[in-house]
Tab-separated table of C-alpha atoms in Angstrom:
chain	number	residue	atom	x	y	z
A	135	UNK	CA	-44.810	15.082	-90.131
A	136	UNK	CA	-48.259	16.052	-91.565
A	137	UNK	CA	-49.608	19.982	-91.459
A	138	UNK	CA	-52.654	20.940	-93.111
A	139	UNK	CA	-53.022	24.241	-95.301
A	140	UNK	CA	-55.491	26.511	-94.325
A	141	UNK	CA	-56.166	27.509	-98.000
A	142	UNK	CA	-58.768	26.486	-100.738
A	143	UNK	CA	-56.209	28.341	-103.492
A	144	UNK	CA	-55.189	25.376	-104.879
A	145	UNK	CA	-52.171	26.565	-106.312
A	146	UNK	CA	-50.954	28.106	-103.093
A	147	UNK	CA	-51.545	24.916	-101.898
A	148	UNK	CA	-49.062	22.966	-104.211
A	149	UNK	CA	-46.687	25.832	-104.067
A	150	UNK	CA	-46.478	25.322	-100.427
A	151	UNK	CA	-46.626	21.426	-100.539
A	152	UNK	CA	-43.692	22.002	-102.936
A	153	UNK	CA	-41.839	24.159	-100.747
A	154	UNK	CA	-42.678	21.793	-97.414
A	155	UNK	CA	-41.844	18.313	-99.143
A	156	UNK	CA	-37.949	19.824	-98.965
A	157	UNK	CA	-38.278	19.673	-95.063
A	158	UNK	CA	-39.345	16.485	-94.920
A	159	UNK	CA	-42.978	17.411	-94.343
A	160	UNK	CA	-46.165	16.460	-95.875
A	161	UNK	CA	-48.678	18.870	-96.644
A	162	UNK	CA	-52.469	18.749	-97.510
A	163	UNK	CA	-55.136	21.239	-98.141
A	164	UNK	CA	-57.354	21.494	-95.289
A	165	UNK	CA	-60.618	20.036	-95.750
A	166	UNK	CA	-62.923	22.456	-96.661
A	167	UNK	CA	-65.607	23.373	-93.187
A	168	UNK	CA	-68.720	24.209	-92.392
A	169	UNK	CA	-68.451	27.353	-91.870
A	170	UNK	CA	-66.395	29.798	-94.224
A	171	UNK	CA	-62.661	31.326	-93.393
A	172	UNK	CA	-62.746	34.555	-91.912
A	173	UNK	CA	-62.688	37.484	-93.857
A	174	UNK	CA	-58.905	38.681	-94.416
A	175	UNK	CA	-58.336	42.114	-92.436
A	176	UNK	CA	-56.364	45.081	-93.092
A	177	UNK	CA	-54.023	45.484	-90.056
A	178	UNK	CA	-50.887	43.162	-91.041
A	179	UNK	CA	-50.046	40.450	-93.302
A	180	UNK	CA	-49.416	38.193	-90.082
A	181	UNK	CA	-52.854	38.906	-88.315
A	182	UNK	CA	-54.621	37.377	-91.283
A	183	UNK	CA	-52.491	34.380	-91.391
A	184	UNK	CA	-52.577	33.843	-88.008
A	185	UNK	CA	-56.462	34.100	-88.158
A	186	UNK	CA	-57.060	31.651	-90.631
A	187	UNK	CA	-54.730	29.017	-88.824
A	188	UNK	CA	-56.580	29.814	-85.425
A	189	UNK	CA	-59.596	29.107	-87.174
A	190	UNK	CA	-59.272	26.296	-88.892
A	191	UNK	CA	-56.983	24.506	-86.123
A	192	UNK	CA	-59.691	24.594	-84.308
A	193	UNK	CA	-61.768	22.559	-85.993
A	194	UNK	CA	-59.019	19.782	-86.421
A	195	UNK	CA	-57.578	19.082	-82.968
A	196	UNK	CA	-54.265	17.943	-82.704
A	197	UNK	CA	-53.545	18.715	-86.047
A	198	UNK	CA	-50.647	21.248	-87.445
A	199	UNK	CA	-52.412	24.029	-89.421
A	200	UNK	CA	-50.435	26.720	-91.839
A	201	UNK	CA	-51.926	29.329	-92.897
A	202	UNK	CA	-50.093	32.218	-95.246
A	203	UNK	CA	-50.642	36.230	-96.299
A	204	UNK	CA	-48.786	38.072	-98.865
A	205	UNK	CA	-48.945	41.060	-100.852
A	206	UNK	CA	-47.196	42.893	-103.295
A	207	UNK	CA	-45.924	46.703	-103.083
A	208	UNK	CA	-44.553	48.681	-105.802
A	209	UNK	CA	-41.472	51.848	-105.410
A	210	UNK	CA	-44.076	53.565	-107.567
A	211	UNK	CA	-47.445	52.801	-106.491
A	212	UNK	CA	-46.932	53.585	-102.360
A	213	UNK	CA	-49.979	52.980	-100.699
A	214	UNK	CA	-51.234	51.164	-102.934
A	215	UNK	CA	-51.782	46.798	-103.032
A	216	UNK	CA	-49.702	45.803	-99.960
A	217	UNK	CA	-52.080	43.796	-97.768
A	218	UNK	CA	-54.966	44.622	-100.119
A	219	UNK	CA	-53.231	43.092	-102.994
A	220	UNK	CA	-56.032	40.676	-104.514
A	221	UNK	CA	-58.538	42.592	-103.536
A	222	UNK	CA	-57.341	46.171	-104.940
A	223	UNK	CA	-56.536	44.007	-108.306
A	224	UNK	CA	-60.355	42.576	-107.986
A	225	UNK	CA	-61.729	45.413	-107.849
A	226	UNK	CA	-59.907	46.142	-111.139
A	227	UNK	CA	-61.231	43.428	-112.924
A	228	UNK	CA	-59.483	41.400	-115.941
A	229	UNK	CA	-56.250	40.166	-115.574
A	230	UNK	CA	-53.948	41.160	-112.816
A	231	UNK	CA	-50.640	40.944	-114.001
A	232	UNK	CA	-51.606	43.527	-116.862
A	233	UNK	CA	-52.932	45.883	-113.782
A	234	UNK	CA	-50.047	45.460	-112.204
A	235	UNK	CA	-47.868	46.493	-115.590
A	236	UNK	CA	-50.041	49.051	-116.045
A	237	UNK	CA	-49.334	50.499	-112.548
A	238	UNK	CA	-45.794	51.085	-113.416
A	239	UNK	CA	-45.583	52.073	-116.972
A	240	UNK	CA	-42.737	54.418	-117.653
A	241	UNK	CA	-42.347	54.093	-113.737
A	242	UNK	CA	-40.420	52.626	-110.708
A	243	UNK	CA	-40.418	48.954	-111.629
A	244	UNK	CA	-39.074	48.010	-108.292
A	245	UNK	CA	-41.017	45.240	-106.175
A	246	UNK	CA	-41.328	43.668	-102.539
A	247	UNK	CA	-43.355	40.577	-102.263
A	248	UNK	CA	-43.932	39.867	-98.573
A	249	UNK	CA	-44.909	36.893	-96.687
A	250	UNK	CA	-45.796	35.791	-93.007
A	251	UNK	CA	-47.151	32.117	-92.692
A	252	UNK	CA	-48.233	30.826	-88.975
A	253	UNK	CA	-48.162	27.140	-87.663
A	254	UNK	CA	-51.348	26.607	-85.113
A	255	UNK	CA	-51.991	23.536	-83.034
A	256	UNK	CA	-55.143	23.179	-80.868
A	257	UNK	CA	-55.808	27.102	-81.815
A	258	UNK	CA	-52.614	27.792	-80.215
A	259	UNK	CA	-49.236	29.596	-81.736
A	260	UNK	CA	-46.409	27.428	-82.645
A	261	UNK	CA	-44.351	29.562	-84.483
A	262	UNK	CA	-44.170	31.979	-87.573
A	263	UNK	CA	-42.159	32.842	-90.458
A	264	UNK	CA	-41.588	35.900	-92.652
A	265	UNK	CA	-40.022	36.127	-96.243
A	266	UNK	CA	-39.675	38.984	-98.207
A	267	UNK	CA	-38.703	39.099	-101.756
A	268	UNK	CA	-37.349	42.124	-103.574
A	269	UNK	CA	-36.394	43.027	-106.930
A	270	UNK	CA	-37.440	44.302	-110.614
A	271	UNK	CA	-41.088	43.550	-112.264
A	272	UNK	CA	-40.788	42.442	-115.950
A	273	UNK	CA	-41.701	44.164	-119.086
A	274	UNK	CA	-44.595	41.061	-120.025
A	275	UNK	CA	-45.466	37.963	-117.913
A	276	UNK	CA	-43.147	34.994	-118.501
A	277	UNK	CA	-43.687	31.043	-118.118
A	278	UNK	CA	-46.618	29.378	-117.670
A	279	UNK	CA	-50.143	31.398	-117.263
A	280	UNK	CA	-50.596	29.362	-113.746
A	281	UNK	CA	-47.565	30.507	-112.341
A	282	UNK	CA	-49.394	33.991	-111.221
A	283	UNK	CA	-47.113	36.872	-110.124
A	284	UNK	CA	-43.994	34.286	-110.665
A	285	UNK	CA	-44.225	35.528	-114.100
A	286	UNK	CA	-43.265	38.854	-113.240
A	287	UNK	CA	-40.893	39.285	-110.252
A	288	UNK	CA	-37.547	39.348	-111.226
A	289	UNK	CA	-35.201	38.875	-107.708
A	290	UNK	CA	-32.396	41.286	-106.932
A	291	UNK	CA	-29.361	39.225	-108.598
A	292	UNK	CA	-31.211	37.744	-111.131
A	293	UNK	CA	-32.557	37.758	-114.779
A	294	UNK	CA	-35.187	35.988	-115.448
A	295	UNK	CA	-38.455	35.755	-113.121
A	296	UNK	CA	-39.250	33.178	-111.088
A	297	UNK	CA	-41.663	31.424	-113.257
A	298	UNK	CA	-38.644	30.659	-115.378
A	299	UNK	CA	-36.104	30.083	-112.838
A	300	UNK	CA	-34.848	26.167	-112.325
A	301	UNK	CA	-37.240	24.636	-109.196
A	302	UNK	CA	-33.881	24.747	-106.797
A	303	UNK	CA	-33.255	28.376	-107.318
A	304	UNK	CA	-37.071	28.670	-107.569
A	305	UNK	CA	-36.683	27.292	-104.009
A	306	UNK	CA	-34.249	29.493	-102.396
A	307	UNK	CA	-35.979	32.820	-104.065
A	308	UNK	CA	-39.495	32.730	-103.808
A	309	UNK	CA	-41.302	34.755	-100.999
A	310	UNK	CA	-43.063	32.082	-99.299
A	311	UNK	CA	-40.494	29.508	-99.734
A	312	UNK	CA	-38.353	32.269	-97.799
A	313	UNK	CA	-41.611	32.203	-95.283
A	314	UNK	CA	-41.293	28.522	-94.904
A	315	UNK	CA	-37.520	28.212	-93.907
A	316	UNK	CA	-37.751	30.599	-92.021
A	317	UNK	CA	-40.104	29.288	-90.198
A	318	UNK	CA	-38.723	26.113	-89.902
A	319	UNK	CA	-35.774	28.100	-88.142
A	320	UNK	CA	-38.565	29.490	-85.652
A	321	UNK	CA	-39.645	25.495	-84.864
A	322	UNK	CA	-35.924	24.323	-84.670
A	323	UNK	CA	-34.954	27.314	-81.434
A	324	UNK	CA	-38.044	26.385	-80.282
A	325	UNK	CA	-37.103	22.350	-80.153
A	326	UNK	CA	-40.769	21.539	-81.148
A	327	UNK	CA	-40.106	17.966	-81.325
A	328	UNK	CA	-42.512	17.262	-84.005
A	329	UNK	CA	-40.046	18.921	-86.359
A	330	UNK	CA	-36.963	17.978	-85.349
């Protein structure tokens, strides 16, 4: 089974290829259109994913579009990132996982990484998923500098951050692979035969 990700991030897009290949299921960045995505709203993590599946599915008919949103909130900084996470840390300039640190010096290091990801067909719902990660942000970024916030979530029950964790735990821990089987779940109920 083929779905296409609505995303030009490239490394959301490997990270999700990744996380798709376990379930048997191929997965390519959209090509990019003619007209750019929709800007991302501020009402729910699941109304922008869904938006940018809608849209793009649209433009591909008969194809399986995914489409993702996530943010990260901090026990010490409420109100603050959620489902403006890039943006807020945009608007900060320089690099983001030093913001983030900088947000919870001698604070709260407590996380929750969120996820919803939405399958369209034909601009039509499929099904959804929703993962949530929680745990404890690191004193410095660890692993690889392309591994973004991976480098700094620690999960509850763990020691190390996900950057550093082996790819099978990786698997089982990480906020959008949580997104993804859950998901998956959602298409198996459902009996949507091109999944099952």
């Amino acid at each position: 089974m083929k779905v296409w990700i609505a995303s030009h991030n490239q490394g959301k897009v490997a990270e999700l290829a990744m996380i798709l290949s376990s379930s048997g299921i191929d997965a390519t960045p959209a090509p990019k259109l003619a007209q750019p995505m929709p800007a991302e709203g501020v009402a729910s993590y699941l109304d922008n994913a869904r938006q940018k599946a809608r849209f793009v599915s649209q433009a591909m008919p008969g194809e399986y579009v995914l489409a993702d949103d996530s943010g990260l909130t901090l026990a010490a900084c409420p109100g603050q990132l959620g489902i403006r996470t890039a943006r807020e840390l945009d608007e900060h300039g320089g690099d983001r996982l030093q913001t983030v640190l900088a947000m919870v010096a001698g604070r709260d290091r407590e996380f929750t990484m969120e996820t919803w990801v939405s399958l369209f067909r034909d601009g039509q719902e499929v099904a959804v998923g929703h993962g949530c990660l929680t745990g404890t942000l690191a004193a410095t970024p660890q692993g690889d500098d392309d591994r973004g916030f991976d480098r700094l979530l620690i999960p509850a029950g763990q020691t190390k951050p996900l950057a550093l964790l082996p790819t099978a735990e990786w698997l089982k821990e990480a906020h959008r692979s949580r997104a993804a089987r859950d998901l998956m779940e959602q298409l198996k109920e459902k009996r949507i035969e091109d999944f099952n």
